[in-house]
Every structure is written in structure tokens, then in C-alpha cells.
PDB file of C-alpha atoms and ligand atoms in Angstrom:
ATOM      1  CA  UNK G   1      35.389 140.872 297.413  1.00 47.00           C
ATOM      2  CA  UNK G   2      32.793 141.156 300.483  1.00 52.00           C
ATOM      3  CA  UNK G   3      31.694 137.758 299.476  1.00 57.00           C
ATOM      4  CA  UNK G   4      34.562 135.843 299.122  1.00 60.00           C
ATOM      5  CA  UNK G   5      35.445 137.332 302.267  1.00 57.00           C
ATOM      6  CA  UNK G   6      32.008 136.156 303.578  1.00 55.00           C
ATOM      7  CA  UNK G   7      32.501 132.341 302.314  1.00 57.00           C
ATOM      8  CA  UNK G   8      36.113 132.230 303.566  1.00 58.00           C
ATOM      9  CA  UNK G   9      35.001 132.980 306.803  1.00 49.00           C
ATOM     10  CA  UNK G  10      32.072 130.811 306.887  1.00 48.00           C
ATOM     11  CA  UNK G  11      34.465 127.924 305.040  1.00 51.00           C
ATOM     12  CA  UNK G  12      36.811 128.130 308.409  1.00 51.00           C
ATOM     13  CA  UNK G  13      33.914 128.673 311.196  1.00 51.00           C
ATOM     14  CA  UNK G  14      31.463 125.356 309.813  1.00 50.00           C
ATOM     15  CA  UNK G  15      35.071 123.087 310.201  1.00 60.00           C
ATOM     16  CA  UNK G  16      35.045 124.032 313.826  1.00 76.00           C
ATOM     17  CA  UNK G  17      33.318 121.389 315.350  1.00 86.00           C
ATOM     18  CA  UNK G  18      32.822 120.706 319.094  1.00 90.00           C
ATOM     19  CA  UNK G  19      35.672 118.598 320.142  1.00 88.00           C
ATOM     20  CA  UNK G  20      33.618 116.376 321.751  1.00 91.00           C
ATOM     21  CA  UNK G  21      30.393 115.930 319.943  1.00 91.00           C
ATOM     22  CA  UNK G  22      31.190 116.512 316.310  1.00 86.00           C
ATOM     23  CA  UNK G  23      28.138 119.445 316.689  1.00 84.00           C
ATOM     24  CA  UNK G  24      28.877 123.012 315.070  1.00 81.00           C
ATOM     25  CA  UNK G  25      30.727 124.577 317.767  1.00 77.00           C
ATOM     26  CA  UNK G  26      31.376 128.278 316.481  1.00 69.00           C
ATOM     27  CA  UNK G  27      33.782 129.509 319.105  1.00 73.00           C
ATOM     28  CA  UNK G  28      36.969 129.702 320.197  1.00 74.00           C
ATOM     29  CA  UNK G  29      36.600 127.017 322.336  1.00 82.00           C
ATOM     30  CA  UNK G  30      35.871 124.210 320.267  1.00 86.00           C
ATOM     31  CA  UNK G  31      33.532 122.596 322.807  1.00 90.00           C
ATOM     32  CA  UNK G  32      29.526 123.147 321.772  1.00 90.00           C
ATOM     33  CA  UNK G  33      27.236 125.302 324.612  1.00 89.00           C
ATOM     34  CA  UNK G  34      25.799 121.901 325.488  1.00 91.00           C
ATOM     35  CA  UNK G  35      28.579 120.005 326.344  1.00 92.00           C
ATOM     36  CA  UNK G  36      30.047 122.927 327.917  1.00 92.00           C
ATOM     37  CA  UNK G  37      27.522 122.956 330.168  1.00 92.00           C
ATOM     38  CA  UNK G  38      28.108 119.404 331.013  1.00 94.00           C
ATOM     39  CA  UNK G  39      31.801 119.042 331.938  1.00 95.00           C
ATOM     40  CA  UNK G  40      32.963 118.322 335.311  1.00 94.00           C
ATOM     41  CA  UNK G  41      33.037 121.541 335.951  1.00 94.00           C
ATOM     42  CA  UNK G  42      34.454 122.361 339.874  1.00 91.00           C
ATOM     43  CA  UNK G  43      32.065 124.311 341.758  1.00 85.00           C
ATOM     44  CA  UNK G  44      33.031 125.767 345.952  1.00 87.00           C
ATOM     45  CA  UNK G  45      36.680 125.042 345.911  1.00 90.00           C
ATOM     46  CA  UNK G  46      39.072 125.741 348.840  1.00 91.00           C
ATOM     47  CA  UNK G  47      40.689 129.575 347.741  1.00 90.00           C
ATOM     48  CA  UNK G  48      44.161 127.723 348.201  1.00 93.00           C
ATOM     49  CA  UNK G  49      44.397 124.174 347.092  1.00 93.00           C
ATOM     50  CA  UNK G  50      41.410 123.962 344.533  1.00 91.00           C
ATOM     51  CA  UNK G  51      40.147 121.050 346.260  1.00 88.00           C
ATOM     52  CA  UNK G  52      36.239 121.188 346.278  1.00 84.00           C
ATOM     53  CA  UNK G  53      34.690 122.151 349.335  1.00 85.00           C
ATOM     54  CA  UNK G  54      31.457 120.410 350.839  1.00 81.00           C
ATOM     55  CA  UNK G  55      29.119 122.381 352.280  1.00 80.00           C
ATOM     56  CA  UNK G  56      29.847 121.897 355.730  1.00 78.00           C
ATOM     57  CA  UNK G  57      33.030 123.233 354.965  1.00 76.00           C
ATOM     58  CA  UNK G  58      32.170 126.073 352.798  1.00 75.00           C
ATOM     59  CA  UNK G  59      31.282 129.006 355.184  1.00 74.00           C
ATOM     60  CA  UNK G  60      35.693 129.081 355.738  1.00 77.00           C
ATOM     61  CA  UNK G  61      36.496 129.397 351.880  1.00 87.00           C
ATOM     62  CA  UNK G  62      39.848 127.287 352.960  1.00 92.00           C
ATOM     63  CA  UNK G  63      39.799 123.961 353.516  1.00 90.00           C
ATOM     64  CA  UNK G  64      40.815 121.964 356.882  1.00 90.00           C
ATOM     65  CA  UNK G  65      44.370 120.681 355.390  1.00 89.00           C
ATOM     66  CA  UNK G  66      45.860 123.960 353.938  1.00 92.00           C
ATOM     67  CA  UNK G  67      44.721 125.683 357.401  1.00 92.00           C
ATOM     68  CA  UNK G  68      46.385 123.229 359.579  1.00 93.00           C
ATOM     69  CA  UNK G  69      49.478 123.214 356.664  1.00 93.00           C
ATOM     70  CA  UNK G  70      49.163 126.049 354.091  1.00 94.00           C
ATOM     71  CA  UNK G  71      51.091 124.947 350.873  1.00 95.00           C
ATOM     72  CA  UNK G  72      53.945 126.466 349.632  1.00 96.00           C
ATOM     73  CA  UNK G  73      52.137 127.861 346.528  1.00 97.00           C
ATOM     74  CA  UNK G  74      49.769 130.651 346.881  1.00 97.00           C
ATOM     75  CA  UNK G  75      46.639 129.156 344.632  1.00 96.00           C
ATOM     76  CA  UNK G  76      45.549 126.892 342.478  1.00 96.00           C
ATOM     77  CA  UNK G  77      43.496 127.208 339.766  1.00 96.00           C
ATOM     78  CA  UNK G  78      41.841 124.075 338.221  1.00 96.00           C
ATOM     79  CA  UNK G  79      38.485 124.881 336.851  1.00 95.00           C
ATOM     80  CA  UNK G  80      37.484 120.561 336.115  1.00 95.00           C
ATOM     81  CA  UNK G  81      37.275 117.555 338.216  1.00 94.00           C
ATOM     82  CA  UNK G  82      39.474 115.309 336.107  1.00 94.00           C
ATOM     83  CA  UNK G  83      36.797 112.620 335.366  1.00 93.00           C
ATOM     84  CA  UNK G  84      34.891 111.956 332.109  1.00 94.00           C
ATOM     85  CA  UNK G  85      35.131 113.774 329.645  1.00 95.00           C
ATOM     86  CA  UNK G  86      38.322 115.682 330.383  1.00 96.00           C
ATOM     87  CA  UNK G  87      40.087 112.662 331.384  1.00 95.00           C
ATOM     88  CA  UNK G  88      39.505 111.513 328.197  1.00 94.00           C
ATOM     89  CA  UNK G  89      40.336 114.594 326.346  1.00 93.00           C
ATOM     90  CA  UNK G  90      43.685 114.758 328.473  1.00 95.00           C
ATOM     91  CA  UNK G  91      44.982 111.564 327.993  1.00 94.00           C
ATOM     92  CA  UNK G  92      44.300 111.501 324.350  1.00 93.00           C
ATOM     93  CA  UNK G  93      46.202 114.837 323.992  1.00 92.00           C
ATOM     94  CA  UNK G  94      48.938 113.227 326.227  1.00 89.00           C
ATOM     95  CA  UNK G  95      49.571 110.006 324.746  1.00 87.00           C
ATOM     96  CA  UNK G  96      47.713 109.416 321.003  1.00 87.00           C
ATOM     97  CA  UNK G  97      49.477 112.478 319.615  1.00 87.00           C
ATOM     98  CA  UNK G  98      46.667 114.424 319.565  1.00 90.00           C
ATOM     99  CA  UNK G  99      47.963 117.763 320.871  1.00 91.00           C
ATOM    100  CA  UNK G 100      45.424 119.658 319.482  1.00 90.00           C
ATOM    101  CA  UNK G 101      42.902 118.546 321.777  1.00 91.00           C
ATOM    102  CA  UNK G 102      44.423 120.776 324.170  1.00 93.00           C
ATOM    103  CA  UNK G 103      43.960 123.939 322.901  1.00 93.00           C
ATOM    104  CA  UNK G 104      39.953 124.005 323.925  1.00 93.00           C
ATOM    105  CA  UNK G 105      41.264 123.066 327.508  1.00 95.00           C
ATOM    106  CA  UNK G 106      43.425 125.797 326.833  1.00 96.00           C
ATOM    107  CA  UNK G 107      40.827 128.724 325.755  1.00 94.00           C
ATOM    108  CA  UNK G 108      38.615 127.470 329.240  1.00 95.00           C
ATOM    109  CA  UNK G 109      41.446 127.798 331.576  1.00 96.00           C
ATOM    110  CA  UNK G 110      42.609 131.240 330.064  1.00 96.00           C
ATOM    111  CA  UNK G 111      38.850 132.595 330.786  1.00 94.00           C
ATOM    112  CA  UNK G 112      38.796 131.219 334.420  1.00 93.00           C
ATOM    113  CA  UNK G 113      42.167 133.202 335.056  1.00 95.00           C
ATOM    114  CA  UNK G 114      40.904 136.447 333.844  1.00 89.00           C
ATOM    115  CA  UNK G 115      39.729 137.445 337.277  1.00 86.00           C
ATOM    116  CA  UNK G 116      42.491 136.003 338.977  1.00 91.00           C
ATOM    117  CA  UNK G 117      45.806 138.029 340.389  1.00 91.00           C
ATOM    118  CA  UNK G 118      48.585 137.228 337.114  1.00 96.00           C
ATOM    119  CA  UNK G 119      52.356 136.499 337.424  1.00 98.00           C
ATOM    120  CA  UNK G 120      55.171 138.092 335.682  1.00 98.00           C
ATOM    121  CA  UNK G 121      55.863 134.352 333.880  1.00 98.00           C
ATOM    122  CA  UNK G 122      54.291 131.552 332.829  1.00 98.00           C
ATOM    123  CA  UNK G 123      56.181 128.451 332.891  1.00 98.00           C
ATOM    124  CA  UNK G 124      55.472 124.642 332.217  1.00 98.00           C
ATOM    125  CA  UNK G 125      55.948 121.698 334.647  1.00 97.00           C
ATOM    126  CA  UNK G 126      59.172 120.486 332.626  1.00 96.00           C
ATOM    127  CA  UNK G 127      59.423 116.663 331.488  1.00 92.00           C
ATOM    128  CA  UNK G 128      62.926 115.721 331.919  1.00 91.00           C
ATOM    129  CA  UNK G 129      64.914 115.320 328.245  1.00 90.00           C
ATOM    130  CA  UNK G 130      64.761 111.440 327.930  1.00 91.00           C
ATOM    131  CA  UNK G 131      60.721 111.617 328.441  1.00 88.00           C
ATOM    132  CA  UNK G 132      60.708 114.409 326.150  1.00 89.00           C
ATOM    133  CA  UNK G 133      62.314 112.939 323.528  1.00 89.00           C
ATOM    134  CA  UNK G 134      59.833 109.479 323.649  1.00 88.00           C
ATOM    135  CA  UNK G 135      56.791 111.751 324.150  1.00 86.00           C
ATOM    136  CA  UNK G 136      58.064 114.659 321.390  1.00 90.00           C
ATOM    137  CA  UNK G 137      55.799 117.346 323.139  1.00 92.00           C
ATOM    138  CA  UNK G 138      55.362 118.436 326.839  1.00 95.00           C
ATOM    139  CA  UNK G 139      51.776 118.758 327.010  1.00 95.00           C
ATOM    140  CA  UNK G 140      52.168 121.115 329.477  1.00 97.00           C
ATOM    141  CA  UNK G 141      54.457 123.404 327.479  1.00 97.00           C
ATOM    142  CA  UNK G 142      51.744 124.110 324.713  1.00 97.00           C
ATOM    143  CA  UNK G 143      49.052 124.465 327.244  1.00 97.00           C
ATOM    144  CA  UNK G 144      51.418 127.491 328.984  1.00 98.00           C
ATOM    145  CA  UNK G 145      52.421 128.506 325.479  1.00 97.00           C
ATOM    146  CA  UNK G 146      48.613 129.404 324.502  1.00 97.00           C
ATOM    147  CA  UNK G 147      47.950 130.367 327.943  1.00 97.00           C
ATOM    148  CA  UNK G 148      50.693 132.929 328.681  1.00 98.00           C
ATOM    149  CA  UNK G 149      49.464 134.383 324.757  1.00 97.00           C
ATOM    150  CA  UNK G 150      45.917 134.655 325.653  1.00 96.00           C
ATOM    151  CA  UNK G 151      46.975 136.499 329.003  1.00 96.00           C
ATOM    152  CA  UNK G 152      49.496 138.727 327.471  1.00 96.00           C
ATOM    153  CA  UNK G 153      51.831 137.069 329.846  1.00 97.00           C
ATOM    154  CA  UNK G 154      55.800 136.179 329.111  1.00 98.00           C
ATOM    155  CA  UNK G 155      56.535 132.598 328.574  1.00 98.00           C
ATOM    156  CA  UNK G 156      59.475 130.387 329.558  1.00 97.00           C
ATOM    157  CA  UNK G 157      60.432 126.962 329.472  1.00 94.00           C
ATOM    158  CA  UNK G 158      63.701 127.486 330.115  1.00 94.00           C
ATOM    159  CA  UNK G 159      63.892 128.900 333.607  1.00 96.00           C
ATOM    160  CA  UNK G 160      63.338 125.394 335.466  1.00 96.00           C
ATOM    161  CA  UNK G 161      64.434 122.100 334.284  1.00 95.00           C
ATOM    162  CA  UNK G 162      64.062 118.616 335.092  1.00 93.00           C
ATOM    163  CA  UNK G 163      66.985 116.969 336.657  1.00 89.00           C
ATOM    164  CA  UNK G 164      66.340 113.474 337.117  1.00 79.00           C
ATOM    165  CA  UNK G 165      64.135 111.052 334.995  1.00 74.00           C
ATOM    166  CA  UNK G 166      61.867 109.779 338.210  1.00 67.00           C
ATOM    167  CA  UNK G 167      59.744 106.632 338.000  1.00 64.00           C
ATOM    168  CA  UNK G 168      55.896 107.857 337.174  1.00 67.00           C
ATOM    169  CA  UNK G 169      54.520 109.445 340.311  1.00 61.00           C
ATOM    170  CA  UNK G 170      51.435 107.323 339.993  1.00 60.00           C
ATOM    171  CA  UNK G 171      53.002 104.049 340.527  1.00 61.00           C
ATOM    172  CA  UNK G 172      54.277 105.866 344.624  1.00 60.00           C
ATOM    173  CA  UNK G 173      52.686 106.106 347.567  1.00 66.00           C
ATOM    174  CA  UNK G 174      52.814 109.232 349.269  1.00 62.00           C
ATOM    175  CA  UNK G 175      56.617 109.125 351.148  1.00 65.00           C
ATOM    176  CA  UNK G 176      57.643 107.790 348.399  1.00 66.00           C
ATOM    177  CA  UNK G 177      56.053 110.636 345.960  1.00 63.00           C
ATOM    178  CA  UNK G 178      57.885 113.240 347.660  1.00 63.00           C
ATOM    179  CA  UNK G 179      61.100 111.433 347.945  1.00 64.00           C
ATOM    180  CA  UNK G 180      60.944 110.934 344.198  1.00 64.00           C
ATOM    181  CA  UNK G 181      60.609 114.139 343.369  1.00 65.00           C
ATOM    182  CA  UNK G 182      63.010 116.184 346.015  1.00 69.00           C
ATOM    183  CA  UNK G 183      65.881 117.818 344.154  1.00 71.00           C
ATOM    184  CA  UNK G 184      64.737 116.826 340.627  1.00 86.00           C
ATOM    185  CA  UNK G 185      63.778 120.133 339.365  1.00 93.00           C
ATOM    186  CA  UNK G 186      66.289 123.228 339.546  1.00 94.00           C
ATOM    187  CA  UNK G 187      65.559 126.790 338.835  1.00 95.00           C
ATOM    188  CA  UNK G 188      68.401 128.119 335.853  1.00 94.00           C
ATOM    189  CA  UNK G 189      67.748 131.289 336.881  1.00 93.00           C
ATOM    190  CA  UNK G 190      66.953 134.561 338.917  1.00 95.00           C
ATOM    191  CA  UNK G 191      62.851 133.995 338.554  1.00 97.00           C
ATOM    192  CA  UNK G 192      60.848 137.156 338.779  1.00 98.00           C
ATOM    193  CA  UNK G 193      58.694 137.630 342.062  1.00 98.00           C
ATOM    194  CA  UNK G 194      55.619 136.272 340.596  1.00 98.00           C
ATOM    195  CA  UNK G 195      55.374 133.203 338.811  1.00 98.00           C
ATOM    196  CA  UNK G 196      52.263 130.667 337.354  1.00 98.00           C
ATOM    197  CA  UNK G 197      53.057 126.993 336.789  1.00 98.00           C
ATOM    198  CA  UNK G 198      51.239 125.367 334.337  1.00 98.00           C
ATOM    199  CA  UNK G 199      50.227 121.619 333.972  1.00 98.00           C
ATOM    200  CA  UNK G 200      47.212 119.829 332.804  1.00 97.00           C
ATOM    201  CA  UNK G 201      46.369 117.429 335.674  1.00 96.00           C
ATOM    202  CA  UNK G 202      47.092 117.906 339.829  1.00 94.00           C
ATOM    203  CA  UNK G 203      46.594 114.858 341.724  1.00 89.00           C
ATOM    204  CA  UNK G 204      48.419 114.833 344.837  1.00 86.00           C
ATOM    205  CA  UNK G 205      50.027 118.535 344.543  1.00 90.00           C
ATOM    206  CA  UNK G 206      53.353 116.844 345.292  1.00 90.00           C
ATOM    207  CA  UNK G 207      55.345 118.350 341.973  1.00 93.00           C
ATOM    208  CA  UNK G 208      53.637 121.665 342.187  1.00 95.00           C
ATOM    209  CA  UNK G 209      54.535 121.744 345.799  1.00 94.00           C
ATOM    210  CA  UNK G 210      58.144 120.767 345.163  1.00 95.00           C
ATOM    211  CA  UNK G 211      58.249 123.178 341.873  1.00 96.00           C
ATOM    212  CA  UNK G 212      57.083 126.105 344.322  1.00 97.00           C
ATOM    213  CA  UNK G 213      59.850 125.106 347.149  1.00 96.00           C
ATOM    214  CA  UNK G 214      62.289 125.118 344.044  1.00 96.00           C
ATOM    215  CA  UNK G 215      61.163 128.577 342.728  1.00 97.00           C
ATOM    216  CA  UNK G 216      60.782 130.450 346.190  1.00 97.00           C
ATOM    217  CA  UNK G 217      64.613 128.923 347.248  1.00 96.00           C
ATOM    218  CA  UNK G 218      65.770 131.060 344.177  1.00 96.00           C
ATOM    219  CA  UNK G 219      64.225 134.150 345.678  1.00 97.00           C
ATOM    220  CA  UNK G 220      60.618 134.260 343.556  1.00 98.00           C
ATOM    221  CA  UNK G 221      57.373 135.477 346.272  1.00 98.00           C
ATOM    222  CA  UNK G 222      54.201 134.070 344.960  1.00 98.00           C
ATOM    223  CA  UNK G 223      54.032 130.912 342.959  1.00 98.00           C
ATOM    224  CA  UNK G 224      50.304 130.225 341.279  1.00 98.00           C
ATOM    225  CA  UNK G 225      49.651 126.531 339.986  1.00 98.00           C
ATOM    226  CA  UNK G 226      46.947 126.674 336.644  1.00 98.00           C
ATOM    227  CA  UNK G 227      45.927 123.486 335.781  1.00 98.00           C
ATOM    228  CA  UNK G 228      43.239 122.078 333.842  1.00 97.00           C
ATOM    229  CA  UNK G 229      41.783 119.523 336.013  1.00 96.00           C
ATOM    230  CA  UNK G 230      42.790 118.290 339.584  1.00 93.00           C
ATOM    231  CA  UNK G 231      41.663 114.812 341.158  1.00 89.00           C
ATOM    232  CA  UNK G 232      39.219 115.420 343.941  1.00 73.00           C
ATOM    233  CA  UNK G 233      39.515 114.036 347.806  1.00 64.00           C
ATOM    234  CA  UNK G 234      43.273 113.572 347.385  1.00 55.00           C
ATOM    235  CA  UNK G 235      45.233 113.727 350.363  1.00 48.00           C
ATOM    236  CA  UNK G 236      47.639 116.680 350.315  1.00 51.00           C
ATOM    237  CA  UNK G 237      50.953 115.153 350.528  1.00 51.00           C
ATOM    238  CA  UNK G 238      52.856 118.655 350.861  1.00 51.00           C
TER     239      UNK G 238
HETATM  240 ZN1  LIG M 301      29.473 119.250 321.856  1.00 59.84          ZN
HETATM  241 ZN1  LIG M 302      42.881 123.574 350.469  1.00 59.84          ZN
END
């Protein structure tokens, strides 16, 4: 019995390879200690925005923009720089149907937050229906699923929805972004007082400012953005 328990175990734990290397990866990661170690990992990070800090700035904790113009969400948490390899890993997850590759970017983000304040919800940044239906999977939505699990947290993806199929954010410069994106997302609900948003990249932090504008109209306090990666010396286009 003991052994067949033994080679069962060892039969699951030797398929677990490191996501990114192929190595034996025997964790619940899925990313080896060595390639851990390398990943864009972001060090001094304004408290607020995520945005790394240089050192000049670093004595203040906050950065310059969100103490001129504090954002309408309370933090972000983004442990990665979203450059090589968890651009890769992202965008592979995102668009080869290969949702699995989230779940390691998953497990690292659920161990940054465990010394962070928590919500009362988890939610996803929601794609609107049509996108949905092309994409089959809101990337976002499984990372929040696993996330709000791990945490012990409650999970919905049906308190705010996406109103309006807007052009790709990417392809906007910034008046543009935020005029895109005004209205299109509408709270379905009376949201608790504390709530995290979950999405796998922030560039900008136009949608998770707009999502927080959305949530705090509807009479929620403290909105927390948890993202995997965020794209570094980006203006803040609050
Ligand atoms: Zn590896
Ligand atoms: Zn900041």
C-alpha cells in the first residue's frame, strides 16, 4: 500500500517540470529555483502605484506622480516587470490557448499577497461578452479564480461587467485611453467595502483606475489592484 502510495506520488511530482526550462521543478510553482531567481522580479516600488522606484526616489516610499495625484485605488501589487520571460509566459497564456501557463504566475502572486492587507472579494478585470466569446477564457478570471482560493478569499465575476466592446487600449494614446474606457464597466451590485481587482498585466493603470472610480461610485472604500506584471516608466494617465 505505502509503496504504491510512494510511486503515485513520485509518478505526479517528476511530471512537474519548470514551466520554463523543462528542469524538475518539484513545487507548487512550476518554475525551477533557478529560473525563479532570474525573473524580472520588481524590487523598491512606490507603496501606491507599484511603479519601481530609483534610488533617488526611494527614501519617500511613494513616488512623485501619486503624491502630486494619488490614484483612486489604494495599492497595487505587481511583483514582475513585464519583460522577458513573463511577457512571454503571459501572452502565450493569453492568446495560444495555453491557460495553464498561468497558474505558476498564479501560485507567485498569491505568496507576494500574503503580507499584504486582503479584501472581502476578489474580482477579475471583465472582457466584454463579444471578446469573451473569440478568446473562450478571461485570463484574468482564472488568475482571480486560483488567487481568491489560495487566499481563502470569495470570488466574483459577476459583480462588474463590461459594457462596451472598446478598441484595444494599446492602439490609444493617453486622452484617448481614458475616453475609451469611461462608462464601459458598471458595478451589478452593492460591492462590499473592500475589494481586489485582478488582471495579469498594468500598463498605463487607466482600466484599474476607471474599475476603482466604478467600484467606489457604488459605495465600496478600498479598491486593491493584483496583477502579475506592470510595464515600468509608464506615465500615469489617471
Ligand atoms: Zn527552470
Ligand atoms: Zn506611485
Amino acid at each position: 500500500m505505502f509503496t504504491k502510495y510512494k510511486n503515485n506520488w513520485l509518478k505526479f511530482n517528476l511530471n512537474r517540470r519548470c514551466v520554463l526550462c523543462s528542469q524538475q521543478a518539484i513545487s507548487q510553482t512550476r518554475i525551477c529555483d533557478d529560473c525563479l531567481t532570474d525573473l524580472p522580479w520588481i524590487g523598491n516600488a512606490c507603496q501606491r502605484c507599484a511603479n519601481p522606484l530609483s534610488s533617488a526616489q526611494l527614501p519617500h516610499l511613494i513616488c512623485p506622480q501619486c503624491q502630486k495625484k494619488p490614484p483612486p485605488f489604494e495599492q497595487v501589487i505587481a511583483p514582475f516587470e513585464y519583460r522577458f520571460p513573463i511577457d512571454q509566459l503571459i501572452q502565450l497564456a493569453k492568446f495560444n490557448h495555453r491557460p495553464h501557463l498561468l497558474n505558476p504566475l498564479a501560485e507567485l502572486l498569491s505568496l507576494q499577497l500574503q503580507n499584504t492587507p486582503l479584501p472581502e472579494l476578489v474580482i477579475p478585470v471583465p472582457l466584454h461578452p463579444k471578446r469573451l466569446q473569440e478568446r473562450q477564457y478571461n485570463q484574468a478570471a482564472l488568475l482571480a479564480k486560483r488567487i481568491a482560493r489560495n487566499l481563502d478569499i470569495p470570488f466574483s465575476n459577476r459583480l462588474l461587467i463590461k459594457t462596451d466592446n472598446t478598441p484595444h487600449q494599446a492602439e490609444l494614446d493617453r486622452k484617448a485611453r481614458r475616453k475609451n474606457l469611461r462608462n464601459s464597466f458598471q458595478c451589478c451590485g452593492s460591492p462590499p467595502s473592500s475589494i481586489a481587482i485582478v488582471d495579469d498585466v498594468m500598463t498605463t493603470g487607466t482600466t484599474a483606475a476607471e474599475i476603482s472610480r466604478e467600484l467606489k461610485a457604488a459605495g465600496c472604500h478600498r479598491v486593491y489592484i493584483w496583477v502579475i506584471a506592470r510595464t515600468a516608466k509608464e506615465l500615469h494617465l489617471y
